[in-house]
PDB file of C-alpha atoms and ligand atoms in Angstrom:
ATOM      1  CA  MET V   1      16.903  22.462 -64.249  1.00 56.00           C
ATOM      2  CA  SER V   2      19.507  19.414 -64.447  1.00 68.00           C
ATOM      3  CA  GLN V   3      19.149  16.471 -66.572  1.00 77.00           C
ATOM      4  CA  ILE V   4      17.227  13.337 -65.548  1.00 77.00           C
ATOM      5  CA  PRO V   5      20.073  10.796 -63.912  1.00 78.00           C
ATOM      6  CA  ASN V   6      20.834   7.694 -66.410  1.00 80.00           C
ATOM      7  CA  ASP V   7      19.933   5.510 -63.671  1.00 87.00           C
ATOM      8  CA  TYR V   8      16.583   6.940 -63.294  1.00 92.00           C
ATOM      9  CA  GLN V   9      15.473   6.678 -66.744  1.00 94.00           C
ATOM     10  CA  PRO V  10      14.248   3.001 -67.104  1.00 96.00           C
ATOM     11  CA  LEU V  11      12.241   3.302 -63.569  1.00 97.00           C
ATOM     12  CA  LEU V  12      10.619   6.895 -64.929  1.00 97.00           C
ATOM     13  CA  ALA V  13       9.799   5.117 -68.319  1.00 98.00           C
ATOM     14  CA  ALA V  14       8.011   2.257 -66.196  1.00 98.00           C
ATOM     15  CA  ALA V  15       6.289   4.299 -64.006  1.00 98.00           C
ATOM     16  CA  LEU V  16       5.274   6.285 -66.893  1.00 98.00           C
ATOM     17  CA  GLU V  17       3.819   3.135 -68.410  1.00 98.00           C
ATOM     18  CA  MET V  18       2.365   1.787 -65.542  1.00 98.00           C
ATOM     19  CA  ALA V  19       0.168   5.257 -65.294  1.00 98.00           C
ATOM     20  CA  GLU V  20      -0.809   5.568 -68.997  1.00 98.00           C
ATOM     21  CA  ASN V  21      -2.318   2.057 -68.467  1.00 98.00           C
ATOM     22  CA  ALA V  22      -3.965   2.401 -65.340  1.00 98.00           C
ATOM     23  CA  GLY V  23      -5.573   5.888 -66.865  1.00 98.00           C
ATOM     24  CA  LYS V  24      -6.821   3.260 -69.534  1.00 98.00           C
ATOM     25  CA  ILE V  25      -8.425   1.172 -67.217  1.00 98.00           C
ATOM     26  CA  GLN V  26      -9.770   3.861 -64.794  1.00 98.00           C
ATOM     27  CA  MET V  27     -11.541   5.359 -68.179  1.00 98.00           C
ATOM     28  CA  LYS V  28     -13.293   1.724 -69.153  1.00 97.00           C
ATOM     29  CA  TYR V  29     -14.946   2.177 -65.949  1.00 97.00           C
ATOM     30  CA  PHE V  30     -16.098   5.926 -65.613  1.00 98.00           C
ATOM     31  CA  ARG V  31     -19.490   6.943 -65.850  1.00 98.00           C
ATOM     32  CA  GLN V  32     -20.301   3.383 -66.573  1.00 96.00           C
ATOM     33  CA  SER V  33     -22.893   1.455 -64.450  1.00 93.00           C
ATOM     34  CA  ASN V  34     -20.751  -1.736 -63.550  1.00 89.00           C
ATOM     35  CA  LEU V  35     -18.614   0.214 -60.619  1.00 91.00           C
ATOM     36  CA  GLU V  36     -19.076  -2.633 -57.999  1.00 90.00           C
ATOM     37  CA  GLN V  37     -19.140   0.138 -55.599  1.00 88.00           C
ATOM     38  CA  SER V  38     -18.194  -0.650 -51.617  1.00 86.00           C
ATOM     39  CA  THR V  39     -17.557   1.333 -48.741  1.00 86.00           C
ATOM     40  CA  LYS V  40     -14.805   0.785 -46.383  1.00 79.00           C
ATOM     41  CA  LEU V  41     -14.533   2.950 -43.101  1.00 78.00           C
ATOM     42  CA  ASN V  42     -17.594   4.645 -43.430  1.00 81.00           C
ATOM     43  CA  ASP V  43     -19.968   6.023 -46.498  1.00 81.00           C
ATOM     44  CA  SER V  44     -17.185   8.620 -47.021  1.00 76.00           C
ATOM     45  CA  ASP V  45     -14.919   5.985 -48.173  1.00 77.00           C
ATOM     46  CA  VAL V  46     -15.767   4.251 -50.953  1.00 86.00           C
ATOM     47  CA  VAL V  47     -14.007   1.520 -53.485  1.00 93.00           C
ATOM     48  CA  THR V  48     -14.454   0.599 -57.137  1.00 95.00           C
ATOM     49  CA  ILE V  49     -13.472  -2.121 -59.435  1.00 97.00           C
ATOM     50  CA  ALA V  50     -11.409   0.512 -60.887  1.00 97.00           C
ATOM     51  CA  ASP V  51      -9.392   0.918 -57.896  1.00 97.00           C
ATOM     52  CA  LYS V  52      -8.923  -2.604 -57.744  1.00 96.00           C
ATOM     53  CA  GLU V  53      -8.436  -3.327 -61.383  1.00 97.00           C
ATOM     54  CA  SER V  54      -5.981  -0.444 -61.458  1.00 98.00           C
ATOM     55  CA  GLU V  55      -3.906  -1.983 -58.496  1.00 97.00           C
ATOM     56  CA  ALA V  56      -4.088  -5.670 -59.665  1.00 97.00           C
ATOM     57  CA  TYR V  57      -2.077  -4.410 -63.234  1.00 98.00           C
ATOM     58  CA  ILE V  58       0.373  -1.924 -61.042  1.00 97.00           C
ATOM     59  CA  LEU V  59       1.498  -4.530 -58.627  1.00 96.00           C
ATOM     60  CA  GLY V  60       1.388  -7.488 -61.570  1.00 97.00           C
ATOM     61  CA  PHE V  61       3.825  -4.927 -63.250  1.00 98.00           C
ATOM     62  CA  ILE V  62       6.641  -4.123 -60.564  1.00 97.00           C
ATOM     63  CA  ARG V  63       6.420  -7.518 -59.228  1.00 95.00           C
ATOM     64  CA  ARG V  64       7.524  -8.878 -63.039  1.00 97.00           C
ATOM     65  CA  HIS V  65       9.794  -6.120 -63.769  1.00 97.00           C
ATOM     66  CA  PHE V  66      11.122  -5.313 -60.291  1.00 96.00           C
ATOM     67  CA  PRO V  67      10.927  -8.434 -58.178  1.00 95.00           C
ATOM     68  CA  ASP V  68      13.610  -7.054 -55.625  1.00 95.00           C
ATOM     69  CA  HIS V  69      11.117  -3.450 -54.634  1.00 96.00           C
ATOM     70  CA  GLY V  70       9.110  -3.172 -51.766  1.00 96.00           C
ATOM     71  CA  ILE V  71       5.423  -1.829 -52.259  1.00 96.00           C
ATOM     72  CA  ILE V  72       3.129   0.074 -50.292  1.00 96.00           C
ATOM     73  CA  SER V  73      -0.188   0.353 -52.214  1.00 96.00           C
ATOM     74  CA  GLU V  74      -3.337   1.416 -50.755  1.00 94.00           C
ATOM     75  CA  GLU V  75      -5.942  -1.332 -51.470  1.00 91.00           C
ATOM     76  CA  SER V  76      -3.754  -4.395 -50.874  1.00 88.00           C
ATOM     77  CA  GLY V  77      -1.151  -3.122 -48.507  1.00 78.00           C
ATOM     78  CA  ARG V  78       2.712  -3.719 -47.949  1.00 81.00           C
ATOM     79  CA  GLU V  79       4.974  -5.999 -49.508  1.00 76.00           C
ATOM     80  CA  HIS V  80       8.805  -6.159 -48.388  1.00 81.00           C
ATOM     81  CA  GLU V  81       8.557  -2.593 -47.619  1.00 79.00           C
ATOM     82  CA  GLU V  82      12.048  -2.103 -45.770  1.00 87.00           C
ATOM     83  CA  LYS V  83      13.530  -2.528 -49.222  1.00 90.00           C
ATOM     84  CA  GLU V  84      16.214   0.382 -50.893  1.00 95.00           C
ATOM     85  CA  TRP V  85      13.545   0.570 -53.779  1.00 96.00           C
ATOM     86  CA  ARG V  86       9.841   0.804 -52.755  1.00 97.00           C
ATOM     87  CA  TRP V  87       6.775   1.812 -54.842  1.00 97.00           C
ATOM     88  CA  VAL V  88       4.191   3.947 -53.258  1.00 97.00           C
ATOM     89  CA  ILE V  89       0.941   3.720 -55.130  1.00 98.00           C
ATOM     90  CA  ASP V  90      -2.414   5.197 -55.086  1.00 98.00           C
ATOM     91  CA  PRO V  91      -4.051   3.129 -57.773  1.00 98.00           C
ATOM     92  CA  LEU V  92      -7.087   5.729 -58.050  1.00 98.00           C
ATOM     93  CA  ASP V  93      -6.877   9.096 -56.146  1.00 98.00           C
ATOM     94  CA  GLY V  94     -10.380  10.908 -56.005  1.00 97.00           C
ATOM     95  CA  THR V  95     -12.533   7.614 -55.817  1.00 96.00           C
ATOM     96  CA  THR V  96     -15.613   9.832 -54.772  1.00 95.00           C
ATOM     97  CA  ASN V  97     -15.567  12.066 -57.819  1.00 97.00           C
ATOM     98  CA  PHE V  98     -14.934   8.924 -59.918  1.00 97.00           C
ATOM     99  CA  ALA V  99     -17.822   7.101 -58.482  1.00 96.00           C
ATOM    100  CA  SER V 100     -19.673  10.032 -58.866  1.00 96.00           C
ATOM    101  CA  GLY V 101     -18.970  10.615 -62.925  1.00 97.00           C
ATOM    102  CA  LEU V 102     -16.933  13.765 -61.415  1.00 98.00           C
ATOM    103  CA  PRO V 103     -13.643  13.944 -63.690  1.00 98.00           C
ATOM    104  CA  VAL V 104     -11.348  14.960 -61.281  1.00 98.00           C
ATOM    105  CA  PHE V 105      -9.416  11.595 -60.557  1.00 98.00           C
ATOM    106  CA  CYS V 106      -5.998  10.082 -61.064  1.00 98.00           C
ATOM    107  CA  VAL V 107      -3.443   7.290 -60.416  1.00 98.00           C
ATOM    108  CA  SER V 108      -0.478   8.310 -58.323  1.00 98.00           C
ATOM    109  CA  ILE V 109       2.889   6.310 -58.702  1.00 98.00           C
ATOM    110  CA  ALA V 110       5.818   6.926 -56.663  1.00 98.00           C
ATOM    111  CA  LEU V 111       9.272   5.106 -56.391  1.00 98.00           C
ATOM    112  CA  GLU V 112      11.405   6.056 -53.294  1.00 97.00           C
ATOM    113  CA  HIS V 113      15.018   5.123 -52.624  1.00 96.00           C
ATOM    114  CA  ASN V 114      15.907   4.683 -49.116  1.00 95.00           C
ATOM    115  CA  LYS V 115      12.426   6.226 -48.526  1.00 94.00           C
ATOM    116  CA  ASP V 116      13.001   9.251 -49.845  1.00 96.00           C
ATOM    117  CA  ALA V 117      10.728   9.860 -53.000  1.00 97.00           C
ATOM    118  CA  VAL V 118      12.913  10.068 -56.413  1.00 97.00           C
ATOM    119  CA  ILE V 119      10.212   9.591 -58.914  1.00 98.00           C
ATOM    120  CA  GLY V 120       6.551  10.681 -58.964  1.00 98.00           C
ATOM    121  CA  VAL V 121       4.040  10.573 -61.705  1.00 98.00           C
ATOM    122  CA  VAL V 122       0.225  11.484 -61.367  1.00 99.00           C
ATOM    123  CA  TYR V 123      -1.836  10.953 -64.569  1.00 99.00           C
ATOM    124  CA  ALA V 124      -5.286  12.264 -64.618  1.00 99.00           C
ATOM    125  CA  PRO V 125      -6.868  10.565 -67.784  1.00 98.00           C
ATOM    126  CA  TYR V 126     -10.138  12.034 -68.464  1.00 98.00           C
ATOM    127  CA  LEU V 127      -8.261  15.452 -67.946  1.00 98.00           C
ATOM    128  CA  GLY V 128      -5.654  14.229 -70.291  1.00 98.00           C
ATOM    129  CA  GLU V 129      -2.864  15.658 -67.474  1.00 98.00           C
ATOM    130  CA  ARG V 130       0.367  13.775 -66.960  1.00 98.00           C
ATOM    131  CA  PHE V 131       2.541  15.429 -64.486  1.00 98.00           C
ATOM    132  CA  HIS V 132       5.877  13.677 -63.428  1.00 98.00           C
ATOM    133  CA  ALA V 133       9.005  14.980 -61.507  1.00 98.00           C
ATOM    134  CA  VAL V 134      12.546  13.561 -60.999  1.00 97.00           C
ATOM    135  CA  LYS V 135      14.312  14.568 -57.564  1.00 97.00           C
ATOM    136  CA  GLY V 136      16.633  17.127 -58.714  1.00 96.00           C
ATOM    137  CA  ALA V 137      15.744  17.576 -62.491  1.00 96.00           C
ATOM    138  CA  GLY V 138      12.362  19.220 -62.168  1.00 97.00           C
ATOM    139  CA  ALA V 139       8.507  18.604 -62.760  1.00 98.00           C
ATOM    140  CA  TRP V 140       6.691  18.526 -65.668  1.00 98.00           C
ATOM    141  CA  LEU V 141       3.103  18.809 -67.038  1.00 98.00           C
ATOM    142  CA  ASN V 142       2.597  16.808 -70.328  1.00 98.00           C
ATOM    143  CA  GLY V 143       6.398  17.307 -71.081  1.00 98.00           C
ATOM    144  CA  LEU V 144       6.519  20.782 -70.428  1.00 98.00           C
ATOM    145  CA  PRO V 145       8.167  22.116 -67.442  1.00 98.00           C
ATOM    146  CA  ILE V 146       6.078  23.818 -64.571  1.00 98.00           C
ATOM    147  CA  HIS V 147       6.786  25.754 -61.530  1.00 98.00           C
ATOM    148  CA  CYS V 148       4.500  26.834 -58.684  1.00 98.00           C
ATOM    149  CA  SER V 149       2.867  30.289 -58.789  1.00 98.00           C
ATOM    150  CA  GLY V 150       4.633  33.893 -57.758  1.00 97.00           C
ATOM    151  CA  LYS V 151       1.432  35.247 -55.893  1.00 97.00           C
ATOM    152  CA  GLN V 152       2.336  37.022 -52.588  1.00 96.00           C
ATOM    153  CA  GLU V 153      -1.048  38.239 -51.448  1.00 97.00           C
ATOM    154  CA  LEU V 154      -3.282  35.911 -49.495  1.00 97.00           C
ATOM    155  CA  SER V 155      -6.287  38.006 -50.928  1.00 97.00           C
ATOM    156  CA  LYS V 156      -5.536  37.125 -54.379  1.00 98.00           C
ATOM    157  CA  ALA V 157      -4.660  33.269 -53.226  1.00 98.00           C
ATOM    158  CA  VAL V 158      -6.529  30.251 -54.563  1.00 98.00           C
ATOM    159  CA  VAL V 159      -6.153  27.467 -52.349  1.00 98.00           C
ATOM    160  CA  ALA V 160      -7.475  24.126 -51.890  1.00 98.00           C
ATOM    161  CA  THR V 161      -7.970  21.662 -49.227  1.00 98.00           C
ATOM    162  CA  GLY V 162      -9.893  18.667 -47.959  1.00 96.00           C
ATOM    163  CA  MET V 163     -11.728  17.070 -45.094  1.00 91.00           C
ATOM    164  CA  PRO V 164     -10.609  13.707 -43.593  1.00 85.00           C
ATOM    165  CA  TYR V 165     -12.653  10.818 -43.629  1.00 81.00           C
ATOM    166  CA  ASP V 166     -12.661  10.110 -40.062  1.00 79.00           C
ATOM    167  CA  ARG V 167     -14.765  13.646 -39.833  1.00 79.00           C
ATOM    168  CA  ASN V 168     -17.766  12.495 -38.215  1.00 78.00           C
ATOM    169  CA  ASP V 169     -15.883  10.681 -35.454  1.00 80.00           C
ATOM    170  CA  ASN V 170     -13.223  12.989 -34.926  1.00 83.00           C
ATOM    171  CA  ALA V 171     -13.743  16.989 -33.969  1.00 83.00           C
ATOM    172  CA  ASP V 172     -10.344  17.808 -35.633  1.00 85.00           C
ATOM    173  CA  ASN V 173     -11.705  17.795 -38.883  1.00 91.00           C
ATOM    174  CA  ASN V 174     -10.439  20.888 -40.704  1.00 94.00           C
ATOM    175  CA  LEU V 175     -13.457  23.010 -40.655  1.00 94.00           C
ATOM    176  CA  ASP V 176     -11.835  25.549 -38.344  1.00 93.00           C
ATOM    177  CA  GLU V 177      -9.019  26.145 -40.491  1.00 95.00           C
ATOM    178  CA  ILE V 178     -11.477  26.154 -43.568  1.00 96.00           C
ATOM    179  CA  SER V 179     -13.426  28.880 -41.668  1.00 95.00           C
ATOM    180  CA  ARG V 180     -10.346  31.062 -40.834  1.00 95.00           C
ATOM    181  CA  MET V 181      -8.902  30.581 -44.242  1.00 97.00           C
ATOM    182  CA  ALA V 182     -12.092  31.284 -46.052  1.00 95.00           C
ATOM    183  CA  LEU V 183     -12.396  34.830 -45.093  1.00 92.00           C
ATOM    184  CA  ARG V 184      -8.683  35.391 -46.095  1.00 96.00           C
ATOM    185  CA  VAL V 185      -8.470  34.023 -49.648  1.00 98.00           C
ATOM    186  CA  ARG V 186      -9.484  34.781 -52.904  1.00 98.00           C
ATOM    187  CA  GLY V 187     -11.511  31.180 -52.972  1.00 97.00           C
ATOM    188  CA  ILE V 188     -11.605  28.013 -51.593  1.00 98.00           C
ATOM    189  CA  ARG V 189     -11.482  24.799 -53.494  1.00 98.00           C
ATOM    190  CA  ARG V 190     -12.448  21.133 -52.593  1.00 97.00           C
ATOM    191  CA  MET V 191     -10.928  19.403 -55.812  1.00 97.00           C
ATOM    192  CA  GLY V 192     -11.504  16.099 -54.319  1.00 97.00           C
ATOM    193  CA  SER V 193      -7.797  14.189 -54.937  1.00 98.00           C
ATOM    194  CA  ALA V 194      -5.045  15.175 -53.010  1.00 98.00           C
ATOM    195  CA  ALA V 195      -2.682  14.120 -55.814  1.00 98.00           C
ATOM    196  CA  ILE V 196      -4.184  16.507 -58.092  1.00 98.00           C
ATOM    197  CA  ASP V 197      -4.382  19.127 -55.565  1.00 98.00           C
ATOM    198  CA  LEU V 198      -0.297  19.048 -55.416  1.00 98.00           C
ATOM    199  CA  CYS V 199       0.284  18.817 -59.069  1.00 99.00           C
ATOM    200  CA  TYR V 200      -2.150  21.741 -59.105  1.00 99.00           C
ATOM    201  CA  THR V 201      -0.096  24.043 -56.811  1.00 98.00           C
ATOM    202  CA  ALA V 202       3.118  22.888 -58.634  1.00 98.00           C
ATOM    203  CA  ALA V 203       2.326  23.956 -61.950  1.00 98.00           C
ATOM    204  CA  GLY V 204       0.791  27.420 -59.728  1.00 98.00           C
ATOM    205  CA  PHE V 205      -3.062  26.322 -61.014  1.00 98.00           C
ATOM    206  CA  LEU V 206      -3.891  26.864 -57.247  1.00 98.00           C
ATOM    207  CA  ASP V 207      -1.485  28.640 -55.225  1.00 98.00           C
ATOM    208  CA  ALA V 208      -1.550  26.539 -51.981  1.00 98.00           C
ATOM    209  CA  TYR V 209      -3.378  23.393 -50.772  1.00 98.00           C
ATOM    210  CA  TRP V 210      -3.315  22.044 -47.084  1.00 98.00           C
ATOM    211  CA  GLU V 211      -5.037  18.933 -45.820  1.00 97.00           C
ATOM    212  CA  LEU V 212      -5.173  16.425 -42.484  1.00 95.00           C
ATOM    213  CA  ASN V 213      -4.948  12.880 -42.043  1.00 94.00           C
ATOM    214  CA  LEU V 214      -3.574  11.979 -45.156  1.00 96.00           C
ATOM    215  CA  ASN V 215      -1.931   8.620 -46.407  1.00 95.00           C
ATOM    216  CA  ARG V 216       1.583   7.931 -47.395  1.00 96.00           C
ATOM    217  CA  TRP V 217       0.156   6.985 -50.860  1.00 97.00           C
ATOM    218  CA  ASP V 218      -1.975  10.196 -51.388  1.00 97.00           C
ATOM    219  CA  VAL V 219       1.108  12.347 -51.325  1.00 98.00           C
ATOM    220  CA  ALA V 220       4.298  10.485 -52.350  1.00 98.00           C
ATOM    221  CA  ALA V 221       4.274  11.207 -55.890  1.00 98.00           C
ATOM    222  CA  GLY V 222       2.460  14.923 -55.946  1.00 98.00           C
ATOM    223  CA  GLN V 223       4.618  16.568 -52.794  1.00 98.00           C
ATOM    224  CA  LEU V 224       7.757  15.349 -55.177  1.00 98.00           C
ATOM    225  CA  ILE V 225       6.352  17.044 -58.159  1.00 98.00           C
ATOM    226  CA  ALA V 226       5.133  20.099 -55.910  1.00 98.00           C
ATOM    227  CA  LYS V 227       8.607  20.272 -54.643  1.00 98.00           C
ATOM    228  CA  GLU V 228      10.293  20.099 -57.683  1.00 98.00           C
ATOM    229  CA  ALA V 229       8.509  22.840 -59.155  1.00 98.00           C
ATOM    230  CA  GLY V 230       9.276  25.074 -56.539  1.00 98.00           C
ATOM    231  CA  ALA V 231       6.783  24.779 -53.949  1.00 98.00           C
ATOM    232  CA  ILE V 232       7.220  24.406 -49.895  1.00 98.00           C
ATOM    233  CA  ILE V 233       6.238  21.468 -48.445  1.00 98.00           C
ATOM    234  CA  GLU V 234       6.056  21.385 -44.561  1.00 97.00           C
ATOM    235  CA  PRO V 235       4.173  18.625 -42.085  1.00 96.00           C
ATOM    236  CA  ILE V 236       1.833  21.019 -39.922  1.00 94.00           C
ATOM    237  CA  ARG V 237       0.674  17.978 -37.708  1.00 90.00           C
ATOM    238  CA  THR V 238       2.776  15.314 -36.228  1.00 89.00           C
ATOM    239  CA  ASP V 239      -0.476  13.697 -34.744  1.00 89.00           C
ATOM    240  CA  ARG V 240      -2.438  13.465 -37.836  1.00 88.00           C
ATOM    241  CA  ASN V 241      -0.974  10.989 -40.208  1.00 92.00           C
ATOM    242  CA  HIS V 242       0.477  13.290 -43.040  1.00 94.00           C
ATOM    243  CA  SER V 243      -0.696  16.454 -42.378  1.00 95.00           C
ATOM    244  CA  ILE V 244       0.886  18.824 -45.016  1.00 97.00           C
ATOM    245  CA  LEU V 245       0.878  22.931 -46.387  1.00 98.00           C
ATOM    246  CA  ALA V 246       2.107  23.204 -49.591  1.00 98.00           C
ATOM    247  CA  SER V 247       2.557  26.565 -50.968  1.00 98.00           C
ATOM    248  CA  ASN V 248       4.303  28.797 -53.240  1.00 98.00           C
ATOM    249  CA  PRO V 249       7.032  30.446 -51.435  1.00 98.00           C
ATOM    250  CA  GLY V 250       5.405  34.072 -51.185  1.00 98.00           C
ATOM    251  CA  LEU V 251       2.176  32.937 -49.450  1.00 98.00           C
ATOM    252  CA  HIS V 252       3.761  30.148 -47.187  1.00 97.00           C
ATOM    253  CA  ALA V 253       4.570  32.275 -43.897  1.00 96.00           C
ATOM    254  CA  ALA V 254       0.817  33.624 -43.926  1.00 96.00           C
ATOM    255  CA  MET V 255      -0.769  30.234 -45.043  1.00 97.00           C
ATOM    256  CA  ARG V 256       1.173  28.995 -42.123  1.00 96.00           C
ATOM    257  CA  GLN V 257       0.173  31.601 -39.754  1.00 95.00           C
ATOM    258  CA  ILE V 258      -3.637  30.840 -40.772  1.00 96.00           C
ATOM    259  CA  LEU V 259      -3.270  27.413 -40.157  1.00 95.00           C
ATOM    260  CA  LEU V 260      -1.068  26.982 -37.036  1.00 92.00           C
ATOM    261  CA  HIS V 261      -2.571  30.060 -35.417  1.00 85.00           C
ATOM    262  CA  GLU V 262       0.758  31.909 -35.460  1.00 73.00           C
ATOM    263  CA  SER V 263       1.059  35.404 -34.581  1.00 66.00           C
ATOM    264  CA  PRO V 264       2.619  37.048 -37.407  1.00 63.00           C
ATOM    265  CA  ASN V 265       6.284  37.445 -36.309  1.00 56.00           C
ATOM    266  CA  GLN V 266       6.352  34.255 -35.189  1.00 51.00           C
TER     267      GLN V 266
HETATM  268  C1  IPD P 301      -8.763  10.648 -50.949  1.00 61.03           C
HETATM  269  C2  IPD P 301      -8.914  11.998 -51.999  1.00 61.03           C
HETATM  270  C3  IPD P 301      -9.629  13.104 -50.884  1.00 61.03           C
HETATM  271  C4  IPD P 301      -8.668  13.466 -49.894  1.00 61.03           C
HETATM  272  C5  IPD P 301      -8.832  11.998 -49.122  1.00 61.03           C
HETATM  273  C6  IPD P 301      -8.272  11.011 -49.836  1.00 61.03           C
HETATM  274  P1  IPD P 301      -9.009   8.279 -52.471  1.00 61.03           P
HETATM  275  O1  IPD P 301      -8.274   9.514 -51.738  1.00 61.03           O
HETATM  276  O2  IPD P 301      -7.451  12.350 -52.129  1.00 61.03           O
HETATM  277  O3  IPD P 301      -8.990  14.178 -51.927  1.00 61.03           O
HETATM  278  O4  IPD P 301      -9.507  14.540 -49.217  1.00 61.03           O
HETATM  279  O5  IPD P 301      -8.155  12.118 -47.849  1.00 61.03           O
HETATM  280  O6  IPD P 301      -8.075   9.969 -48.990  1.00 61.03           O
HETATM  281  O7  IPD P 301      -9.739   7.858 -51.512  1.00 61.03           O
HETATM  282  O8  IPD P 301      -9.956   9.084 -53.293  1.00 61.03           O
HETATM  283  O9  IPD P 301      -7.739   7.482 -52.764  1.00 61.03           O
HETATM  284 CA1   CA P 302      -6.134   8.597 -52.370  1.00 61.03          CA
HETATM  285 CA1   CA P 303      -7.337   5.695 -53.546  1.00 61.03          CA
END
């Protein structure tokens, strides 16, 4: 593991500060009755006051401290996204969990340099878990280095996935993939936060994770964290936004075969 480059230190410190304070905002509303909940695309696509307040805080911080940087953020979109430095923000990932009182939710903050993620922070405040990674330097959970699992047998693997929000309108909804996978692995989990799925794959709590039709803000930080922890991240589709498989190296080929219907020696 190499050292964090000096140039990245203040940027990492800023990302960690934003994540900690966004987590406090989330906790202020968690399991309270004043969530001001509404839906976006359909009833499966929820937003709350905590998503909006977390985002307003993060965007305000970036505009104050890094006025030259671009931003892509889930709720309020894009600002100068062609800039050399660009922040990719999911102010609350796992909103369905959050709005139901389930504890698997987080804030996800990535910094890209020329569209390549160099810093990623995912903070799950209820769980007290803070993941971060710096490109080329490694990945950490609460300050301790993490590495993906070493399992090689699919029958012993615990994997996670999710279902796309357009599942009611689009038959390409991951049900086929789930039914093929379910009979081959020890267990499938639906954690409800893409960022946490990626971080748990990074830490070896999950052995692999796949999902179709995600957005950049769902995966930007988590992918870097998983990659820096030794996982293989691969796009598994080109026609469904960000559709990815993240896996420990020992299970990657087998996962891929099942998801993509490949024959074993392909
Ligand atoms: C969602 C979560 C979920 C995944 C969805 C995402 P949100 O993000 O990451 O696990 O299945 O596709 O959109 O809406 O809670 O930020
Ligand atoms: Ca999300
Ligand atoms: Ca979100």
